[in-house]
Tab-separated table of C-alpha atoms in Angstrom:
chain	number	residue	atom	x	y	z
K	202	MET	CA	17.766	-5.703	-141.921
K	203	ARG	CA	15.505	-4.739	-139.125
K	204	LEU	CA	16.922	-7.560	-137.186
K	205	PHE	CA	20.411	-6.195	-137.864
K	206	LYS	CA	19.335	-2.727	-136.942
K	207	HIS	CA	17.666	-4.108	-133.872
K	208	LEU	CA	20.692	-6.085	-132.951
K	209	THR	CA	22.997	-3.169	-133.633
K	210	HIS	CA	20.907	-0.785	-131.564
K	211	SER	CA	20.774	-3.283	-128.716
K	212	SER	CA	24.523	-3.796	-128.892
K	213	ILE	CA	25.184	-0.095	-128.885
K	214	THR	CA	22.905	0.331	-125.908
K	215	ASP	CA	24.653	-2.490	-124.074
K	216	ASP	CA	28.037	-1.080	-124.963
K	217	LYS	CA	27.053	2.302	-123.549
K	218	LYS	CA	25.973	0.625	-120.360
K	219	LYS	CA	29.241	-1.285	-120.217
K	220	LEU	CA	31.229	1.857	-120.895
K	221	GLY	CA	29.343	3.588	-118.119
K	222	MET	CA	30.117	0.778	-115.733
K	223	ILE	CA	33.791	0.778	-116.732
K	224	SER	CA	33.966	4.550	-116.334
K	225	GLY	CA	32.392	4.315	-112.906
K	226	LEU	CA	34.733	1.539	-111.903
K	227	ALA	CA	37.729	3.540	-113.108
K	228	SER	CA	36.611	6.549	-111.085
K	229	THR	CA	36.182	4.372	-108.039
K	230	LEU	CA	39.636	2.853	-108.525
K	231	THR	CA	41.146	6.307	-108.982
K	232	VAL	CA	39.606	7.536	-105.736
K	233	ALA	CA	40.683	4.359	-103.969
K	234	ALA	CA	44.202	4.668	-105.292
K	235	PHE	CA	44.336	8.310	-104.235
K	236	SER	CA	43.041	7.411	-100.785
K	237	LEU	CA	45.529	4.582	-100.448
K	238	GLY	CA	48.340	6.871	-101.509
K	239	LEU	CA	47.226	9.451	-98.955
K	240	ILE	CA	47.121	6.792	-96.253
K	241	LEU	CA	50.568	5.505	-97.159
K	242	SER	CA	51.936	9.031	-97.320
K	243	THR	CA	50.399	9.906	-93.954
K	244	SER	CA	51.716	6.648	-92.516
K	245	LYS	CA	55.205	7.550	-93.621
K	246	VAL	CA	54.907	10.982	-92.006
K	247	ILE	CA	53.624	9.435	-88.771
K	248	ASP	CA	56.412	6.883	-88.828
K	249	ALA	CA	58.993	9.584	-89.476
K	250	ASN	CA	57.604	11.721	-86.691
K	251	THR	CA	57.607	8.730	-84.369
K	252	GLN	CA	61.268	8.146	-85.152
K	253	LYS	CA	61.943	11.810	-84.452
K	254	GLY	CA	60.283	11.580	-81.064
K	255	HIS	CA	56.895	12.999	-81.997
K	256	SER	CA	54.991	9.968	-80.707
K	257	LYS	CA	52.502	9.978	-77.872
K	258	LEU	CA	53.581	11.381	-74.522
K	259	VAL	CA	55.432	8.955	-72.261
K	260	THR	CA	55.768	9.825	-68.568
K	261	LEU	CA	58.571	8.255	-66.527
K	262	THR	CA	58.968	8.535	-62.759
K	263	LEU	CA	62.093	8.830	-60.597
K	264	ALA	CA	62.481	9.259	-56.834
K	265	VAL	CA	65.428	11.359	-55.601
K	266	HIS	CA	66.877	12.450	-52.280
K	267	THR	CA	66.079	15.576	-50.310
K	268	GLY	CA	68.146	18.467	-51.641
K	269	GLU	CA	68.650	16.937	-55.101
K	270	LYS	CA	65.321	17.711	-56.773
K	271	ASP	CA	66.220	21.062	-58.374
K	272	THR	CA	69.304	19.589	-60.046
K	273	TRP	CA	67.385	16.541	-61.274
K	274	ASN	CA	64.583	18.754	-62.625
K	275	ARG	CA	67.091	20.737	-64.655
K	276	LEU	CA	68.552	17.530	-66.071
K	277	ALA	CA	65.047	16.245	-66.877
K	278	GLN	CA	64.153	19.469	-68.675
K	279	GLU	CA	67.368	19.420	-70.706
K	280	PHE	CA	66.765	15.773	-71.594
K	281	ARG	CA	63.306	16.558	-72.981
K	282	GLN	CA	64.689	19.417	-75.044
K	283	THR	CA	67.149	17.161	-76.882
K	284	SER	CA	66.174	15.818	-80.303
K	285	GLY	CA	64.020	12.714	-80.166
K	286	ASN	CA	63.006	13.090	-76.512
K	287	GLU	CA	60.378	15.840	-76.836
K	288	ASN	CA	57.549	13.543	-75.750
K	289	ILE	CA	59.309	11.853	-72.838
K	290	ASN	CA	58.293	13.504	-69.590
K	291	LEU	CA	60.472	12.689	-66.566
K	292	ARG	CA	58.636	13.301	-63.279
K	293	ILE	CA	60.952	13.842	-60.304
K	294	ASP	CA	59.657	13.005	-56.810
K	295	GLU	CA	61.632	14.193	-53.795
K	296	ILE	CA	61.465	11.613	-51.002
K	297	HIS	CA	62.093	12.549	-47.388
K	298	GLU	CA	61.469	9.217	-45.636
K	299	ASP	CA	61.722	5.507	-46.477
K	300	PHE	CA	63.598	6.232	-49.684
K	301	LYS	CA	64.334	2.604	-50.490
K	302	GLU	CA	60.672	1.584	-50.616
K	303	GLU	CA	59.713	4.627	-52.664
K	304	ALA	CA	62.618	4.307	-55.102
K	305	LYS	CA	61.697	0.799	-56.184
K	306	LYS	CA	58.150	1.864	-57.137
K	307	ARG	CA	59.417	4.216	-59.862
K	308	ASP	CA	60.120	3.520	-63.542
K	309	LEU	CA	63.756	4.558	-63.145
K	310	VAL	CA	65.079	3.025	-59.930
K	311	TYR	CA	67.696	5.184	-58.183
K	312	THR	CA	69.519	2.489	-56.254
K	313	ASP	CA	72.227	2.391	-53.615
K	314	ILE	CA	75.142	0.098	-54.346
K	315	ILE	CA	74.145	-2.189	-51.439
K	316	TRP	CA	70.519	-2.649	-52.559
K	317	LEU	CA	71.273	-4.216	-55.931
K	318	PRO	CA	71.307	-7.922	-54.856
K	319	GLU	CA	67.969	-7.535	-53.070
K	320	PHE	CA	66.363	-5.660	-55.980
K	321	VAL	CA	67.538	-8.352	-58.413
K	322	GLU	CA	66.396	-11.298	-56.279
K	323	ASP	CA	63.014	-9.653	-55.671
K	324	ASP	CA	62.527	-8.931	-59.391
K	325	ILE	CA	62.347	-5.182	-58.767
K	326	ILE	CA	64.751	-4.366	-61.596
K	327	MET	CA	65.449	-5.936	-65.000
K	328	PRO	CA	68.736	-6.802	-66.713
K	329	ILE	CA	70.223	-4.294	-69.128
K	330	ASN	CA	70.872	-6.720	-71.967
K	331	GLU	CA	73.171	-6.265	-74.980
K	332	GLU	CA	70.376	-4.701	-77.032
K	333	LEU	CA	69.907	-2.016	-74.392
K	334	ILE	CA	73.655	-1.646	-73.767
K	335	GLN	CA	74.056	-0.744	-77.450
K	336	LYS	CA	71.937	2.362	-76.796
K	337	PHE	CA	75.072	3.711	-75.066
K	338	GLY	CA	76.955	3.445	-78.345
K	339	VAL	CA	78.960	0.378	-77.268
K	340	LYS	CA	78.749	-3.337	-77.956
K	341	ASN	CA	79.060	-4.844	-74.483
K	342	VAL	CA	79.645	-4.241	-70.762
K	343	LYS	CA	83.419	-4.164	-71.165
K	344	GLU	CA	83.181	-1.225	-73.557
K	345	LEU	CA	81.206	0.808	-71.014
K	346	VAL	CA	84.544	1.092	-69.199
K	347	GLU	CA	86.886	1.174	-72.191
K	348	LYS	CA	84.917	3.512	-74.469
K	349	ARG	CA	82.368	5.337	-72.286
K	350	GLY	CA	84.889	5.828	-69.483
K	351	PHE	CA	82.851	4.524	-66.536
K	352	LEU	CA	84.822	3.478	-63.459
K	353	LYS	CA	85.489	-0.250	-63.536
K	354	THR	CA	84.599	-0.674	-59.845
K	355	GLU	CA	81.225	0.964	-60.424
K	356	ILE	CA	80.353	-1.185	-63.439
K	357	GLU	CA	81.342	-4.300	-61.485
K	358	HIS	CA	79.015	-3.320	-58.644
K	359	GLY	CA	76.201	-2.873	-61.155
K	360	GLN	CA	76.437	-6.569	-62.020
K	361	TYR	CA	74.941	-9.521	-60.161
K	362	PRO	CA	75.719	-12.114	-58.955
K	363	PRO	CA	79.326	-11.166	-58.062
K	364	LYS	CA	80.675	-14.447	-59.421
K	365	GLY	CA	79.694	-16.681	-62.320
K	366	LYS	CA	77.349	-15.574	-65.094
K	367	SER	CA	76.546	-12.091	-63.878
K	368	LYS	CA	74.272	-9.617	-65.664
K	369	LEU	CA	74.310	-5.833	-65.712
K	370	TYR	CA	71.421	-4.208	-63.846
K	371	ARG	CA	72.595	-0.721	-62.915
K	372	ILE	CA	74.332	2.127	-64.750
K	373	PRO	CA	76.469	4.171	-62.321
K	374	PHE	CA	75.556	7.818	-61.777
K	375	ARG	CA	77.625	8.954	-58.796
K	376	THR	CA	80.192	7.150	-56.707
K	377	ASP	CA	81.083	7.618	-53.053
K	378	MET	CA	83.900	6.872	-50.655
K	379	GLY	CA	84.557	7.417	-46.979
K	380	VAL	CA	87.093	10.168	-46.295
K	381	LEU	CA	88.857	11.789	-43.351
K	382	TYR	CA	88.547	15.574	-43.168
K	383	TYR	CA	90.978	17.623	-41.127
K	384	ARG	CA	91.428	21.255	-40.172
K	385	LYS	CA	94.459	22.505	-42.072
K	386	ASP	CA	94.662	25.693	-40.028
K	387	LEU	CA	94.719	23.851	-36.683
K	388	LEU	CA	97.293	21.308	-37.848
K	389	GLU	CA	99.488	24.178	-39.060
K	390	GLN	CA	99.093	25.964	-35.738
K	391	TYR	CA	99.649	23.019	-33.406
K	392	ASN	CA	101.329	20.214	-35.390
K	393	ASN	CA	103.565	21.895	-38.007
K	394	GLY	CA	101.030	20.949	-40.674
K	395	ARG	CA	101.717	17.223	-40.290
K	396	VAL	CA	98.736	14.961	-41.027
K	397	PRO	CA	98.481	11.725	-38.972
K	398	LYS	CA	99.038	8.430	-40.790
K	399	THR	CA	98.229	5.893	-38.062
K	400	TYR	CA	95.540	5.492	-35.409
K	401	LYS	CA	98.043	6.227	-32.663
K	402	GLU	CA	99.027	9.495	-34.348
K	403	LEU	CA	95.373	10.373	-34.938
K	404	ILE	CA	94.565	10.043	-31.238
K	405	GLU	CA	97.669	11.957	-30.169
K	406	VAL	CA	97.127	14.884	-32.558
K	407	ALA	CA	93.369	15.032	-31.926
K	408	GLN	CA	93.859	15.058	-28.163
K	409	LYS	CA	96.607	17.686	-28.276
K	410	ILE	CA	94.633	20.121	-30.412
K	411	GLN	CA	91.380	19.431	-28.563
K	412	THR	CA	93.037	20.337	-25.244
K	413	LYS	CA	94.154	23.682	-26.675
K	414	GLU	CA	90.864	24.532	-28.356
K	415	LYS	CA	88.692	23.522	-25.386
K	416	LYS	CA	89.905	26.622	-23.582
K	417	ASN	CA	87.654	28.596	-25.944
K	418	ASP	CA	85.008	25.944	-26.634
K	419	GLU	CA	84.137	23.326	-24.017
K	420	LYS	CA	82.282	21.214	-26.598
K	421	PHE	CA	85.169	21.045	-29.052
K	422	PHE	CA	86.012	17.495	-30.193
K	423	GLY	CA	89.134	15.889	-31.565
K	424	TYR	CA	87.642	13.294	-33.893
K	425	LEU	CA	84.067	12.861	-35.115
K	426	TRP	CA	82.705	9.540	-36.399
K	427	GLN	CA	79.282	7.902	-36.594
K	428	ASP	CA	77.885	5.206	-34.312
K	429	LYS	CA	74.333	5.056	-35.697
K	430	GLY	CA	72.704	3.564	-38.777
K	431	GLU	CA	74.504	2.525	-41.959
K	432	GLY	CA	77.065	5.247	-41.296
K	433	ALA	CA	78.286	3.205	-38.318
K	434	ALA	CA	78.756	0.112	-40.503
K	435	THR	CA	80.734	1.973	-43.169
K	436	MET	CA	82.839	3.772	-40.557
K	437	PHE	CA	83.732	0.514	-38.809
K	438	LEU	CA	84.517	-1.267	-42.075
K	439	GLU	CA	87.252	1.308	-42.745
K	440	VAL	CA	88.722	1.047	-39.250
K	441	LEU	CA	88.506	-2.738	-39.438
K	442	ARG	CA	90.373	-2.869	-42.770
K	443	GLY	CA	92.863	-0.311	-41.448
K	444	HIS	CA	93.735	-2.782	-38.702
K	445	GLY	CA	94.227	-5.528	-41.274
K	446	GLY	CA	90.883	-7.234	-40.705
K	447	PHE	CA	87.717	-7.910	-42.677
K	448	TRP	CA	83.958	-8.177	-42.132
K	449	VAL	CA	82.757	-10.758	-44.680
K	450	GLN	CA	84.792	-12.244	-47.528
K	451	ASP	CA	82.425	-12.880	-50.438
K	452	SER	CA	84.890	-15.154	-52.204
K	453	GLU	CA	85.707	-17.388	-49.193
K	454	PRO	CA	83.928	-20.769	-49.516
K	455	ASN	CA	84.812	-21.949	-45.984
K	456	PRO	CA	82.036	-20.713	-43.624
K	457	THR	CA	84.374	-20.666	-40.607
K	458	LYS	CA	86.814	-18.356	-42.419
K	459	LYS	CA	84.238	-16.218	-44.200
K	460	VAL	CA	83.515	-13.887	-41.245
K	461	GLY	CA	86.279	-11.910	-39.519
K	462	LEU	CA	84.473	-10.187	-36.642
K	463	ALA	CA	85.945	-12.470	-33.952
K	464	ASN	CA	89.530	-12.043	-35.196
K	465	GLN	CA	92.073	-10.042	-33.234
K	466	GLN	CA	92.099	-7.307	-35.889
K	467	ALA	CA	88.380	-6.688	-35.338
K	468	ILE	CA	88.832	-6.548	-31.572
K	469	SER	CA	91.722	-4.084	-32.029
K	470	ALA	CA	89.477	-1.899	-34.220
K	471	ILE	CA	86.808	-1.853	-31.495
K	472	LYS	CA	89.407	-0.972	-28.850
K	473	PHE	CA	90.614	1.975	-30.942
K	474	LEU	CA	87.090	3.395	-31.103
K	475	ARG	CA	86.560	2.764	-27.393
K	476	GLU	CA	89.757	4.681	-26.668
K	477	THR	CA	88.496	7.751	-28.546
K	478	LEU	CA	85.334	7.642	-26.415
K	479	ASP	CA	87.161	6.953	-23.175
K	480	LYS	CA	89.491	9.926	-23.708
K	481	ASP	CA	86.530	12.100	-24.711
K	482	ILE	CA	88.110	12.764	-28.082
K	483	SER	CA	84.905	11.613	-29.756
K	484	PRO	CA	81.261	12.041	-28.703
K	485	ALA	CA	78.825	9.144	-28.574
K	486	THR	CA	75.096	8.805	-28.989
K	487	TYR	CA	73.646	9.027	-25.523
K	488	ARG	CA	70.342	9.436	-23.691
K	489	ASN	CA	69.436	11.384	-20.594
K	490	GLY	CA	67.851	9.973	-17.443
K	491	ASN	CA	64.329	9.553	-18.833
K	492	GLY	CA	65.553	7.718	-21.929
K	493	SER	CA	65.002	10.490	-24.460
K	494	GLN	CA	67.688	11.146	-27.074
K	495	THR	CA	69.932	14.132	-26.329
K	496	PHE	CA	72.670	13.637	-28.910
K	497	GLU	CA	72.445	11.515	-32.057
K	498	ASN	CA	75.872	10.706	-33.439
K	499	ASP	CA	74.848	10.187	-37.074
K	500	GLU	CA	76.199	11.690	-40.277
K	501	LYS	CA	73.910	14.721	-40.185
K	502	GLU	CA	75.009	15.697	-36.671
K	503	THR	CA	78.739	15.034	-37.082
K	504	ASP	CA	78.848	16.881	-40.422
K	505	SER	CA	77.100	19.850	-38.824
K	506	LEU	CA	79.500	19.956	-35.875
K	507	PHE	CA	82.528	19.937	-38.153
K	508	LYS	CA	81.056	22.610	-40.423
K	509	ARG	CA	80.504	24.798	-37.364
K	510	GLY	CA	84.185	24.496	-36.458
K	511	ARG	CA	83.728	22.183	-33.475
K	512	ALA	CA	86.284	19.449	-34.317
K	513	VAL	CA	89.746	18.730	-35.732
K	514	PHE	CA	88.925	15.542	-37.662
K	515	LEU	CA	85.763	14.139	-39.251
K	516	ARG	CA	85.090	10.811	-40.941
K	517	SER	CA	82.379	11.349	-43.567
K	518	TRP	CA	81.682	11.508	-47.330
K	519	PRO	CA	83.009	13.817	-50.101
K	520	ASN	CA	79.867	15.978	-50.373
K	521	VAL	CA	80.662	17.548	-46.969
K	522	TRP	CA	83.317	19.585	-48.769
K	523	ASN	CA	80.661	21.383	-50.815
K	524	LYS	CA	78.685	22.239	-47.673
K	525	ALA	CA	81.759	23.388	-45.766
K	526	GLU	CA	82.995	25.606	-48.588
K	527	ASN	CA	79.698	27.080	-49.798
K	528	ASP	CA	77.234	27.264	-46.902
K	529	SER	CA	76.954	30.795	-45.537
K	530	GLU	CA	76.953	29.420	-41.974
K	531	SER	CA	80.169	27.409	-42.415
K	532	GLU	CA	82.999	28.308	-40.034
K	533	VAL	CA	85.644	26.245	-41.848
K	534	LYS	CA	85.616	27.639	-45.377
K	535	GLY	CA	89.103	27.407	-46.861
K	536	LYS	CA	90.394	25.592	-43.780
K	537	ILE	CA	89.869	21.895	-44.546
K	538	GLY	CA	91.888	19.084	-46.073
K	539	ILE	CA	90.838	15.585	-47.103
K	540	ILE	CA	92.609	12.177	-47.106
K	541	PRO	CA	91.679	8.472	-46.975
K	542	MET	CA	91.086	7.108	-43.476
K	543	VAL	CA	94.325	6.476	-41.602
K	544	GLY	CA	95.492	2.920	-40.900
K	545	ASN	CA	98.248	0.900	-39.336
K	546	ILE	CA	101.476	0.464	-41.294
K	547	GLY	CA	100.226	2.793	-44.007
K	548	THR	CA	97.024	0.825	-44.633
K	549	ARG	CA	94.742	3.712	-45.628
K	550	THR	CA	91.199	2.686	-46.490
K	551	SER	CA	87.880	4.014	-47.761
K	552	CYS	CA	84.465	2.337	-47.809
K	553	GLN	CA	82.979	2.235	-51.299
K	554	GLY	CA	79.542	3.695	-51.833
K	555	GLY	CA	77.653	4.744	-54.923
K	556	TRP	CA	74.306	5.299	-56.612
K	557	GLY	CA	73.056	4.384	-60.061
K	558	LEU	CA	69.983	4.052	-62.264
K	559	ALA	CA	68.162	0.818	-63.099
K	560	LEU	CA	65.065	-0.145	-65.065
K	561	ASN	CA	61.992	-1.215	-63.134
K	562	ASN	CA	61.095	-4.801	-64.023
K	563	LYS	CA	57.488	-3.835	-64.841
K	564	LEU	CA	58.775	-2.035	-67.971
K	565	LYS	CA	59.275	-5.446	-69.594
K	566	ASP	CA	55.594	-5.403	-70.480
K	567	TYR	CA	55.742	-1.881	-71.955
K	568	PRO	CA	58.386	-1.786	-74.718
K	569	ASP	CA	57.769	1.858	-75.625
K	570	LYS	CA	58.160	2.955	-72.049
K	571	ARG	CA	61.203	0.716	-71.570
K	572	ASP	CA	62.886	2.260	-74.617
K	573	ALA	CA	62.103	5.756	-73.338
K	574	ALA	CA	63.540	4.815	-69.943
K	575	ILE	CA	66.841	3.560	-71.376
K	576	ARG	CA	67.095	6.760	-73.444
K	577	ALA	CA	66.692	8.703	-70.215
K	578	ILE	CA	69.369	6.658	-68.435
K	579	VAL	CA	71.791	7.132	-71.336
K	580	TYR	CA	71.309	10.898	-71.072
K	581	LEU	CA	71.300	11.184	-67.284
K	582	THR	CA	74.479	9.130	-66.817
K	583	SER	CA	76.317	10.922	-69.627
K	584	LYS	CA	79.440	12.969	-69.045
K	585	ASN	CA	77.619	16.304	-69.374
K	586	SER	CA	74.840	15.325	-66.950
K	587	GLN	CA	77.291	13.971	-64.390
K	588	ARG	CA	79.406	17.119	-64.670
K	589	GLN	CA	76.385	19.304	-63.927
K	590	PHE	CA	75.276	17.167	-60.981
K	591	THR	CA	78.810	17.064	-59.578
K	592	LEU	CA	79.217	20.833	-59.775
K	593	GLU	CA	75.885	21.506	-58.089
K	594	GLN	CA	75.827	18.725	-55.484
K	595	GLY	CA	79.507	18.196	-54.661
K	596	THR	CA	79.261	14.442	-55.205
K	597	LEU	CA	81.725	12.256	-57.115
K	598	PRO	CA	81.174	11.284	-60.766
K	599	THR	CA	81.465	7.752	-62.139
K	600	ILE	CA	83.305	8.751	-65.327
K	601	LYS	CA	87.074	8.865	-64.901
K	602	SER	CA	87.770	11.921	-67.072
K	603	LEU	CA	85.507	14.111	-64.901
K	604	PHE	CA	87.970	13.838	-62.003
K	605	TYR	CA	90.336	15.842	-64.234
K	606	ASP	CA	87.703	18.032	-65.913
K	607	ARG	CA	88.651	21.720	-65.804
K	608	ALA	CA	85.250	22.933	-64.581
K	609	VAL	CA	85.173	20.262	-61.873
K	610	THR	CA	88.738	20.735	-60.616
K	611	ARG	CA	88.295	24.508	-60.588
K	612	LYS	CA	85.569	24.079	-57.990
K	613	TYR	CA	86.917	20.907	-56.355
K	614	PRO	CA	90.723	20.997	-56.699
K	615	HIS	CA	91.085	17.859	-54.559
K	616	TYR	CA	89.188	15.576	-56.992
K	617	GLU	CA	92.324	14.599	-58.913
K	618	ASP	CA	93.888	13.399	-55.666
K	619	LEU	CA	90.702	11.574	-54.704
K	620	TYR	CA	90.867	9.557	-57.893
K	621	GLU	CA	94.586	8.826	-57.674
K	622	ASP	CA	94.684	8.134	-53.920
K	623	PHE	CA	91.412	6.260	-53.521
K	624	ILE	CA	90.326	4.673	-56.812
K	625	ASP	CA	93.570	4.256	-58.731
K	626	GLY	CA	95.341	3.600	-55.437
K	627	ASN	CA	93.035	0.643	-54.780
K	628	LYS	CA	92.016	1.802	-51.298
K	629	LEU	CA	88.275	1.253	-51.731
K	630	VAL	CA	86.712	-1.401	-49.480
K	631	PRO	CA	83.409	-2.893	-50.716
K	632	ARG	CA	80.625	-4.045	-48.439
K	633	PRO	CA	79.309	-7.643	-48.694
K	634	ARG	CA	77.409	-8.144	-51.954
K	635	THR	CA	74.561	-10.303	-50.730
K	636	VAL	CA	70.774	-10.259	-50.673
K	637	LYS	CA	71.068	-10.500	-46.878
K	638	TYR	CA	73.140	-7.342	-46.556
K	639	GLU	CA	70.535	-5.336	-44.663
K	640	GLN	CA	70.418	-7.910	-41.874
K	641	LEU	CA	74.202	-8.309	-41.793
K	642	SER	CA	74.461	-4.554	-41.339
K	643	GLU	CA	71.856	-4.691	-38.567
K	644	ILE	CA	73.905	-7.336	-36.729
K	645	LEU	CA	77.006	-5.147	-37.045
K	646	GLN	CA	75.221	-1.993	-35.904
K	647	ASN	CA	73.842	-3.815	-32.844
K	648	THR	CA	77.311	-5.216	-32.181
K	649	LEU	CA	78.875	-1.765	-32.226
K	650	LYS	CA	76.284	-0.365	-29.872
K	651	SER	CA	77.008	-3.158	-27.383
K	652	ALA	CA	80.794	-3.304	-27.790
K	653	LEU	CA	81.287	0.475	-27.590
K	654	ASP	CA	79.493	0.678	-24.251
K	655	LEU	CA	82.305	1.731	-21.896
K	656	LYS	CA	80.578	0.036	-18.965
K	657	LYS	CA	81.639	-3.282	-20.499
K	658	ASN	CA	85.198	-4.513	-19.900
K	659	ASN	CA	87.609	-5.977	-22.468
K	660	LEU	CA	86.630	-9.570	-21.647
K	661	MET	CA	82.983	-8.779	-22.355
K	662	VAL	CA	83.933	-7.015	-25.601
K	663	ASP	CA	85.720	-10.164	-26.784
K	664	LYS	CA	82.597	-12.214	-26.066
K	665	ILE	CA	80.426	-9.715	-27.921
K	666	MET	CA	82.623	-9.922	-31.019
K	667	ARG	CA	82.603	-13.734	-30.978
K	668	ASP	CA	78.822	-13.684	-30.674
K	669	SER	CA	78.621	-11.205	-33.539
K	670	ALA	CA	80.666	-13.524	-35.761
K	671	ARG	CA	78.367	-16.421	-34.840
K	672	LEU	CA	75.219	-14.475	-35.732
K	673	THR	CA	76.784	-13.331	-39.009
K	674	ARG	CA	77.828	-16.842	-40.062
K	675	LYS	CA	74.373	-18.173	-39.229
K	676	CYS	CA	72.709	-15.403	-41.233
K	677	LEU	CA	74.867	-16.191	-44.271
K	678	SER	CA	73.969	-19.884	-44.069
K	679	SER	CA	71.791	-21.196	-46.889
K	680	GLU	CA	69.575	-22.743	-44.223
K	681	VAL	CA	68.411	-19.293	-43.121
K	682	LYS	CA	66.019	-17.518	-45.474
K	683	VAL	CA	66.226	-13.839	-46.336
K	684	GLY	CA	64.488	-11.820	-43.658
K	685	GLU	CA	64.813	-14.540	-41.022
K	686	CYS	CA	68.287	-13.785	-39.664
K	687	THR	CA	68.636	-13.331	-35.916
K	688	THR	CA	70.239	-9.926	-35.379
K	689	THR	CA	70.383	-9.805	-31.560
K	690	SER	CA	71.466	-12.033	-28.680
K	691	SER	CA	71.839	-11.884	-24.898
K	692	LEU	CA	75.109	-9.967	-25.455
K	693	ILE	CA	74.144	-8.004	-28.560
K	694	LYS	CA	71.139	-5.745	-28.189
K	695	PRO	CA	69.651	-3.021	-30.405
């Protein structure tokens, strides 16, 4: 009995201990479960906030041109205010010198149409693959044109290489094209409003009106064009094509036929430009006796002269219209017209330009930053963003419908004609799409400086053009590495 009582008492005591342990364990499990639930709940909130854009701050960088920063800042601010982008900060840097080198250091690379091959070959920018393309709400590159409305020519120039299995690297933001401005009031006064269609007519009309206007302004010119820098190359490409010639044919496999600078059409184009200088219709870059520059015939100077009412015709870019119509110092407001560059036998031409946005290759290693960057590009190249930039900067959009947009055409009534005459009319002339473009352009610029020297006779000009073709063919050869092209000779000097 005692033993039973003893055993029973011991059992009860043990049971109480066990119950205590179980109770403690249950409490611990309850706390743990509560904690786990709290963690899971918090995790879901964090994940939801991350999806809504409430993740850690991501800063992206972008270099832009002088005069564009205020517009870009407004676009950046509006981008951050849209749902999902609250923690993406877009820092805009305005670059005054050496833009190319600065642009390629940024997360978003603002690239000229001619830099793309070099940036791809040097691994500066990364491909925009199908996964990233789908961020635009389309399935593939083709639908960027068909559904998003981008210009086909601009999408094509965002791909590399030009032939074969090309990849998309650049989303177009603004396009460009060489144009010929003319003074409507002066053509009405002296030429019954008739606009020249050929080079011969251009010289005749420019000279006639210049003679009349010089009575009031000794420094009045008939026709302004550029003979310095890349502006000289684009100007000559239009005149060359207008004479039926070509610079470099990307698709031509035969090296001897690939370059057209020694052809008669190229020589005729040079002679046309020499005639405008010889007749003093056009000014040229020149130096005074001690070698210092006294007049620099680049885009900035020619645009300024035309805006001040000092010429009948000007070859330049579409954004000059905005300056001429809106600058308080403009003397030609309401007096200008715009057409493609004239040509022989109705061959009007326009050099294709353009700028777009690409992803810096270093973003490959930072997925979060890469995703933020593509979100930014989707927004910045959208129809609304391009409309705002176009209205403020006077540049051309890369979405077809904006050429007919009511807000755009109200301010720029000539944009419909620009699209129909230039783009739809297939008058755009592309520059060579090669990693060696910069050196090809340097050869051409040096050629123009030598060939447009009026001290040289026609026989010497022919020799210069043949030498230019030789240097160009050699530069394009696979035997010559990038950066090692010879850009001068005994006849062609910088």
